[in-house]
C-alpha cells in the first residue's frame, strides 16, 4: 500500500515531535478520529496522541467502511509499520478495544509490542455476548436496538433523516465487524493490559473486564470510572488523568 494512502489512517491533531511516546487511539462503532481531538491538550507533553481515522466517517466519509476485522487489522499492521520511530501504546474503546487487541496480536507476531494496551468498554473475548446480533436487522429495528441497548446514536442524529442515511452504513459495517468476528486461540500478549470501563456500563462491567487478564503475560489491572458505556465522553477528565499518571514517566 502506498505511503500517501497509509497516511490517511493516522490523524495527529497536535503534532508533537519531541514526545517520547505515541498513543494510538481507536474509536467505538460509528465514531471517528475526532473522538480524541482534545486529548493531546490534556495528556503529558511526552505523549503524542494519534487517532486512527477509519474509512467511511468524517473526512473519509466517501470511502466504503470495512466490515471485516481480519481485513482491517491487516491494513493497520501496515500503517503501524510506518510509525515505529518511537515507543507506542494503544487505546481502544468498545469496537476500538476489539480492534486494538487483534492488532496487538498481529504486531506481536512480528515481534512488535506496545508499551501498554488499554482495552476500554469491551468485555474479554471469552465472555459471552449479552445481546443477540443486530447487524442484519432492517434499518428501523437496527436503529432502535442501537439506540436503546447501546445508546449509540445521539438524539440529534436520530431526528435527522439525512444524517441517519449517512450514519447507518457505517454503524452497520461496524456492528458487522464486531458481531461476525470469531476469536481464535493464540499466545497471550507480552505487553501489559489495562482494562477500563464505566461503573454503570452493563455491557462491559467489572466481571467481564477482569477476564482480560487471561490475554497477557504482562501485568494487568482493571480501572473503573463513573459513567456508562460512553464514560470516556461523559467523564473524559477522570480517564485522561488516569492515562496521564500511567504514561507520564515512560
mmCIF file with all atom_site columns, C-alpha atoms in Angstrom, residues 87-215:
data_model
loop_
_atom_site.group_PDB
_atom_site.id
_atom_site.type_symbol
_atom_site.label_atom_id
_atom_site.label_alt_id
_atom_site.label_comp_id
_atom_site.label_asym_id
_atom_site.label_entity_id
_atom_site.label_seq_id
_atom_site.pdbx_PDB_ins_code
_atom_site.Cartn_x
_atom_site.Cartn_y
_atom_site.Cartn_z
_atom_site.occupancy
_atom_site.B_iso_or_equiv
_atom_site.pdbx_formal_charge
_atom_site.auth_seq_id
_atom_site.auth_comp_id
_atom_site.auth_asym_id
_atom_site.auth_atom_id
_atom_site.pdbx_PDB_model_num
ATOM 1   C CA . UNK A 1 87  ? 7.612   3.519   21.595 1.00 0.00 ? 87  UNK A CA 1
ATOM 2   C CA . UNK A 1 88  ? 3.827   3.401   21.425 1.00 0.00 ? 88  UNK A CA 1
ATOM 3   C CA . UNK A 1 89  ? 0.732   2.454   23.392 1.00 0.00 ? 89  UNK A CA 1
ATOM 4   C CA . UNK A 1 90  ? -2.726  1.616   22.025 1.00 0.00 ? 90  UNK A CA 1
ATOM 5   C CA . UNK A 1 91  ? -6.103  2.703   23.416 1.00 0.00 ? 91  UNK A CA 1
ATOM 6   C CA . UNK A 1 92  ? -9.367  1.380   22.007 1.00 0.00 ? 92  UNK A CA 1
ATOM 7   C CA . UNK A 1 93  ? -12.925 1.825   23.221 1.00 0.00 ? 93  UNK A CA 1
ATOM 8   C CA . UNK A 1 94  ? -15.706 -0.730  22.618 1.00 0.00 ? 94  UNK A CA 1
ATOM 9   C CA . UNK A 1 95  ? -15.268 -1.765  18.963 1.00 0.00 ? 95  UNK A CA 1
ATOM 10  C CA . UNK A 1 96  ? -11.909 0.016   19.137 1.00 0.00 ? 96  UNK A CA 1
ATOM 11  C CA . UNK A 1 97  ? -10.830 -2.223  22.029 1.00 0.00 ? 97  UNK A CA 1
ATOM 12  C CA . UNK A 1 98  ? -11.504 -5.339  19.963 1.00 0.00 ? 98  UNK A CA 1
ATOM 13  C CA . UNK A 1 99  ? -9.564  -3.879  17.031 1.00 0.00 ? 99  UNK A CA 1
ATOM 14  C CA . UNK A 1 100 ? -6.714  -2.822  19.342 1.00 0.00 ? 100 UNK A CA 1
ATOM 15  C CA . UNK A 1 101 ? -6.400  -6.310  20.811 1.00 0.00 ? 101 UNK A CA 1
ATOM 16  C CA . UNK A 1 102 ? -6.455  -8.131  17.465 1.00 0.00 ? 102 UNK A CA 1
ATOM 17  C CA . UNK A 1 103 ? -3.994  -5.601  16.046 1.00 0.00 ? 103 UNK A CA 1
ATOM 18  C CA . UNK A 1 104 ? -1.665  -6.169  19.017 1.00 0.00 ? 104 UNK A CA 1
ATOM 19  C CA . UNK A 1 105 ? -1.789  -9.922  18.357 1.00 0.00 ? 105 UNK A CA 1
ATOM 20  C CA . UNK A 1 106 ? -0.730  -9.388  14.757 1.00 0.00 ? 106 UNK A CA 1
ATOM 21  C CA . UNK A 1 107 ? 2.030   -6.966  15.729 1.00 0.00 ? 107 UNK A CA 1
ATOM 22  C CA . UNK A 1 108 ? 3.387   -9.430  18.290 1.00 0.00 ? 108 UNK A CA 1
ATOM 23  C CA . UNK A 1 109 ? 3.761   -11.996 15.513 1.00 0.00 ? 109 UNK A CA 1
ATOM 24  C CA . UNK A 1 110 ? 6.244   -9.514  14.023 1.00 0.00 ? 110 UNK A CA 1
ATOM 25  C CA . UNK A 1 111 ? 7.984   -9.056  17.399 1.00 0.00 ? 111 UNK A CA 1
ATOM 26  C CA . UNK A 1 112 ? 6.457   -5.599  17.814 1.00 0.00 ? 112 UNK A CA 1
ATOM 27  C CA . UNK A 1 113 ? 4.699   -4.803  21.077 1.00 0.00 ? 113 UNK A CA 1
ATOM 28  C CA . UNK A 1 114 ? 3.030   -1.715  22.512 1.00 0.00 ? 114 UNK A CA 1
ATOM 29  C CA . UNK A 1 115 ? 4.262   -0.410  25.838 1.00 0.00 ? 115 UNK A CA 1
ATOM 30  C CA . UNK A 1 116 ? 0.670   -0.708  27.079 1.00 0.00 ? 116 UNK A CA 1
ATOM 31  C CA . UNK A 1 117 ? -2.641  -1.889  25.654 1.00 0.00 ? 117 UNK A CA 1
ATOM 32  C CA . UNK A 1 118 ? -5.716  -0.092  27.017 1.00 0.00 ? 118 UNK A CA 1
ATOM 33  C CA . UNK A 1 119 ? -8.920  -2.029  26.275 1.00 0.00 ? 119 UNK A CA 1
ATOM 34  C CA . UNK A 1 120 ? -11.910 0.106   27.219 1.00 0.00 ? 120 UNK A CA 1
ATOM 35  C CA . UNK A 1 121 ? -15.627 -0.660  27.295 1.00 0.00 ? 121 UNK A CA 1
ATOM 36  C CA . UNK A 1 122 ? -15.352 -4.171  25.848 1.00 0.00 ? 122 UNK A CA 1
ATOM 37  C CA . UNK A 1 123 ? -15.534 -7.489  27.648 1.00 0.00 ? 123 UNK A CA 1
ATOM 38  C CA . UNK A 1 124 ? -12.771 -10.055 27.211 1.00 0.00 ? 124 UNK A CA 1
ATOM 39  C CA . UNK A 1 125 ? -13.060 -12.345 24.154 1.00 0.00 ? 125 UNK A CA 1
ATOM 40  C CA . UNK A 1 126 ? -14.039 -15.355 26.296 1.00 0.00 ? 126 UNK A CA 1
ATOM 41  C CA . UNK A 1 127 ? -17.097 -13.606 27.776 1.00 0.00 ? 127 UNK A CA 1
ATOM 42  C CA . UNK A 1 128 ? -20.411 -14.452 26.017 1.00 0.00 ? 128 UNK A CA 1
ATOM 43  C CA . UNK A 1 129 ? -22.245 -11.555 24.385 1.00 0.00 ? 129 UNK A CA 1
ATOM 44  C CA . UNK A 1 130 ? -25.154 -10.129 26.368 1.00 0.00 ? 130 UNK A CA 1
ATOM 45  C CA . UNK A 1 131 ? -27.349 -9.455  23.330 1.00 0.00 ? 131 UNK A CA 1
ATOM 46  C CA . UNK A 1 132 ? -28.131 -11.309 20.078 1.00 0.00 ? 132 UNK A CA 1
ATOM 47  C CA . UNK A 1 133 ? -26.570 -9.956  16.852 1.00 0.00 ? 133 UNK A CA 1
ATOM 48  C CA . UNK A 1 134 ? -28.293 -6.965  15.271 1.00 0.00 ? 134 UNK A CA 1
ATOM 49  C CA . UNK A 1 135 ? -26.247 -6.223  12.140 1.00 0.00 ? 135 UNK A CA 1
ATOM 50  C CA . UNK A 1 136 ? -28.720 -7.995  9.791  1.00 0.00 ? 136 UNK A CA 1
ATOM 51  C CA . UNK A 1 137 ? -31.859 -6.345  11.155 1.00 0.00 ? 137 UNK A CA 1
ATOM 52  C CA . UNK A 1 138 ? -33.917 -3.959  8.963  1.00 0.00 ? 138 UNK A CA 1
ATOM 53  C CA . UNK A 1 139 ? -32.935 -0.303  9.312  1.00 0.00 ? 139 UNK A CA 1
ATOM 54  C CA . UNK A 1 140 ? -35.716 0.705   11.704 1.00 0.00 ? 140 UNK A CA 1
ATOM 55  C CA . UNK A 1 141 ? -35.168 -2.210  14.076 1.00 0.00 ? 141 UNK A CA 1
ATOM 56  C CA . UNK A 1 142 ? -31.386 -1.928  13.805 1.00 0.00 ? 142 UNK A CA 1
ATOM 57  C CA . UNK A 1 143 ? -31.574 1.761   14.722 1.00 0.00 ? 143 UNK A CA 1
ATOM 58  C CA . UNK A 1 144 ? -33.923 1.071   17.628 1.00 0.00 ? 144 UNK A CA 1
ATOM 59  C CA . UNK A 1 145 ? -31.646 -1.614  19.089 1.00 0.00 ? 145 UNK A CA 1
ATOM 60  C CA . UNK A 1 146 ? -28.556 0.571   18.756 1.00 0.00 ? 146 UNK A CA 1
ATOM 61  C CA . UNK A 1 147 ? -30.325 3.436   20.447 1.00 0.00 ? 147 UNK A CA 1
ATOM 62  C CA . UNK A 1 148 ? -31.975 1.513   23.290 1.00 0.00 ? 148 UNK A CA 1
ATOM 63  C CA . UNK A 1 149 ? -29.372 -1.150  24.057 1.00 0.00 ? 149 UNK A CA 1
ATOM 64  C CA . UNK A 1 150 ? -26.123 0.622   23.296 1.00 0.00 ? 150 UNK A CA 1
ATOM 65  C CA . UNK A 1 151 ? -27.188 4.279   23.464 1.00 0.00 ? 151 UNK A CA 1
ATOM 66  C CA . UNK A 1 152 ? -25.009 4.581   20.363 1.00 0.00 ? 152 UNK A CA 1
ATOM 67  C CA . UNK A 1 153 ? -26.900 7.234   18.388 1.00 0.00 ? 153 UNK A CA 1
ATOM 68  C CA . UNK A 1 154 ? -27.284 10.819  19.647 1.00 0.00 ? 154 UNK A CA 1
ATOM 69  C CA . UNK A 1 155 ? -30.853 12.174  19.640 1.00 0.00 ? 155 UNK A CA 1
ATOM 70  C CA . UNK A 1 156 ? -29.821 14.950  17.253 1.00 0.00 ? 156 UNK A CA 1
ATOM 71  C CA . UNK A 1 157 ? -28.777 12.329  14.695 1.00 0.00 ? 157 UNK A CA 1
ATOM 72  C CA . UNK A 1 158 ? -31.842 10.131  15.278 1.00 0.00 ? 158 UNK A CA 1
ATOM 73  C CA . UNK A 1 159 ? -34.158 13.030  14.438 1.00 0.00 ? 159 UNK A CA 1
ATOM 74  C CA . UNK A 1 160 ? -32.298 13.976  11.244 1.00 0.00 ? 160 UNK A CA 1
ATOM 75  C CA . UNK A 1 161 ? -33.168 11.628  8.345  1.00 0.00 ? 161 UNK A CA 1
ATOM 76  C CA . UNK A 1 162 ? -30.356 12.933  6.137  1.00 0.00 ? 162 UNK A CA 1
ATOM 77  C CA . UNK A 1 163 ? -27.771 12.367  8.865  1.00 0.00 ? 163 UNK A CA 1
ATOM 78  C CA . UNK A 1 164 ? -29.134 8.906   9.542  1.00 0.00 ? 164 UNK A CA 1
ATOM 79  C CA . UNK A 1 165 ? -28.764 7.984   5.870  1.00 0.00 ? 165 UNK A CA 1
ATOM 80  C CA . UNK A 1 166 ? -25.074 8.871   6.135  1.00 0.00 ? 166 UNK A CA 1
ATOM 81  C CA . UNK A 1 167 ? -24.589 7.318   9.550  1.00 0.00 ? 167 UNK A CA 1
ATOM 82  C CA . UNK A 1 168 ? -26.363 3.959   9.176  1.00 0.00 ? 168 UNK A CA 1
ATOM 83  C CA . UNK A 1 169 ? -23.990 2.267   6.677  1.00 0.00 ? 169 UNK A CA 1
ATOM 84  C CA . UNK A 1 170 ? -21.028 2.985   8.960  1.00 0.00 ? 170 UNK A CA 1
ATOM 85  C CA . UNK A 1 171 ? -22.830 1.728   12.057 1.00 0.00 ? 171 UNK A CA 1
ATOM 86  C CA . UNK A 1 172 ? -24.000 -1.408  10.256 1.00 0.00 ? 172 UNK A CA 1
ATOM 87  C CA . UNK A 1 173 ? -20.489 -2.107  8.948  1.00 0.00 ? 173 UNK A CA 1
ATOM 88  C CA . UNK A 1 174 ? -19.020 -1.580  12.411 1.00 0.00 ? 174 UNK A CA 1
ATOM 89  C CA . UNK A 1 175 ? -21.556 -3.866  14.083 1.00 0.00 ? 175 UNK A CA 1
ATOM 90  C CA . UNK A 1 176 ? -20.930 -6.461  11.367 1.00 0.00 ? 176 UNK A CA 1
ATOM 91  C CA . UNK A 1 177 ? -17.204 -6.260  12.097 1.00 0.00 ? 177 UNK A CA 1
ATOM 92  C CA . UNK A 1 178 ? -17.786 -6.844  15.815 1.00 0.00 ? 178 UNK A CA 1
ATOM 93  C CA . UNK A 1 179 ? -20.541 -9.451  15.607 1.00 0.00 ? 179 UNK A CA 1
ATOM 94  C CA . UNK A 1 180 ? -19.058 -11.657 12.874 1.00 0.00 ? 180 UNK A CA 1
ATOM 95  C CA . UNK A 1 181 ? -15.577 -11.850 14.344 1.00 0.00 ? 181 UNK A CA 1
ATOM 96  C CA . UNK A 1 182 ? -14.689 -15.294 15.694 1.00 0.00 ? 182 UNK A CA 1
ATOM 97  C CA . UNK A 1 183 ? -11.888 -15.206 18.225 1.00 0.00 ? 183 UNK A CA 1
ATOM 98  C CA . UNK A 1 184 ? -9.148  -17.769 17.673 1.00 0.00 ? 184 UNK A CA 1
ATOM 99  C CA . UNK A 1 185 ? -6.886  -19.001 20.440 1.00 0.00 ? 185 UNK A CA 1
ATOM 100 C CA . UNK A 1 186 ? -3.316  -17.745 20.422 1.00 0.00 ? 186 UNK A CA 1
ATOM 101 C CA . UNK A 1 187 ? -0.434  -16.986 22.737 1.00 0.00 ? 187 UNK A CA 1
ATOM 102 C CA . UNK A 1 188 ? -1.150  -14.278 25.325 1.00 0.00 ? 188 UNK A CA 1
ATOM 103 C CA . UNK A 1 189 ? 0.247   -10.839 24.634 1.00 0.00 ? 189 UNK A CA 1
ATOM 104 C CA . UNK A 1 190 ? 3.586   -9.866  26.143 1.00 0.00 ? 190 UNK A CA 1
ATOM 105 C CA . UNK A 1 191 ? 2.515   -6.275  26.777 1.00 0.00 ? 191 UNK A CA 1
ATOM 106 C CA . UNK A 1 192 ? 0.680   -5.143  29.934 1.00 0.00 ? 192 UNK A CA 1
ATOM 107 C CA . UNK A 1 193 ? -3.087  -4.732  29.604 1.00 0.00 ? 193 UNK A CA 1
ATOM 108 C CA . UNK A 1 194 ? -5.249  -2.158  31.354 1.00 0.00 ? 194 UNK A CA 1
ATOM 109 C CA . UNK A 1 195 ? -8.973  -2.981  31.140 1.00 0.00 ? 195 UNK A CA 1
ATOM 110 C CA . UNK A 1 196 ? -11.087 0.153   31.584 1.00 0.00 ? 196 UNK A CA 1
ATOM 111 C CA . UNK A 1 197 ? -14.823 0.643   31.956 1.00 0.00 ? 197 UNK A CA 1
ATOM 112 C CA . UNK A 1 198 ? -17.740 2.686   33.229 1.00 0.00 ? 198 UNK A CA 1
ATOM 113 C CA . UNK A 1 199 ? -19.280 1.778   36.567 1.00 0.00 ? 199 UNK A CA 1
ATOM 114 C CA . UNK A 1 200 ? -22.801 1.908   35.102 1.00 0.00 ? 200 UNK A CA 1
ATOM 115 C CA . UNK A 1 201 ? -21.957 0.001   31.920 1.00 0.00 ? 201 UNK A CA 1
ATOM 116 C CA . UNK A 1 202 ? -23.995 -3.223  31.809 1.00 0.00 ? 202 UNK A CA 1
ATOM 117 C CA . UNK A 1 203 ? -22.331 -4.326  28.577 1.00 0.00 ? 203 UNK A CA 1
ATOM 118 C CA . UNK A 1 204 ? -18.752 -4.230  29.887 1.00 0.00 ? 204 UNK A CA 1
ATOM 119 C CA . UNK A 1 205 ? -18.936 -4.476  33.667 1.00 0.00 ? 205 UNK A CA 1
ATOM 120 C CA . UNK A 1 206 ? -16.099 -5.248  36.062 1.00 0.00 ? 206 UNK A CA 1
ATOM 121 C CA . UNK A 1 207 ? -16.611 -9.023  35.945 1.00 0.00 ? 207 UNK A CA 1
ATOM 122 C CA . UNK A 1 208 ? -16.407 -9.105  32.147 1.00 0.00 ? 208 UNK A CA 1
ATOM 123 C CA . UNK A 1 209 ? -13.371 -6.814  32.076 1.00 0.00 ? 209 UNK A CA 1
ATOM 124 C CA . UNK A 1 210 ? -11.342 -8.759  34.633 1.00 0.00 ? 210 UNK A CA 1
ATOM 125 C CA . UNK A 1 211 ? -11.218 -11.739 32.241 1.00 0.00 ? 211 UNK A CA 1
ATOM 126 C CA . UNK A 1 212 ? -8.779  -9.768  30.092 1.00 0.00 ? 212 UNK A CA 1
ATOM 127 C CA . UNK A 1 213 ? -6.066  -10.960 32.495 1.00 0.00 ? 213 UNK A CA 1
ATOM 128 C CA . UNK A 1 214 ? -6.015  -14.255 30.583 1.00 0.00 ? 214 UNK A CA 1
ATOM 129 C CA . UNK A 1 215 ? -4.794  -12.480 27.449 1.00 0.00 ? 215 UNK A CA 1
#
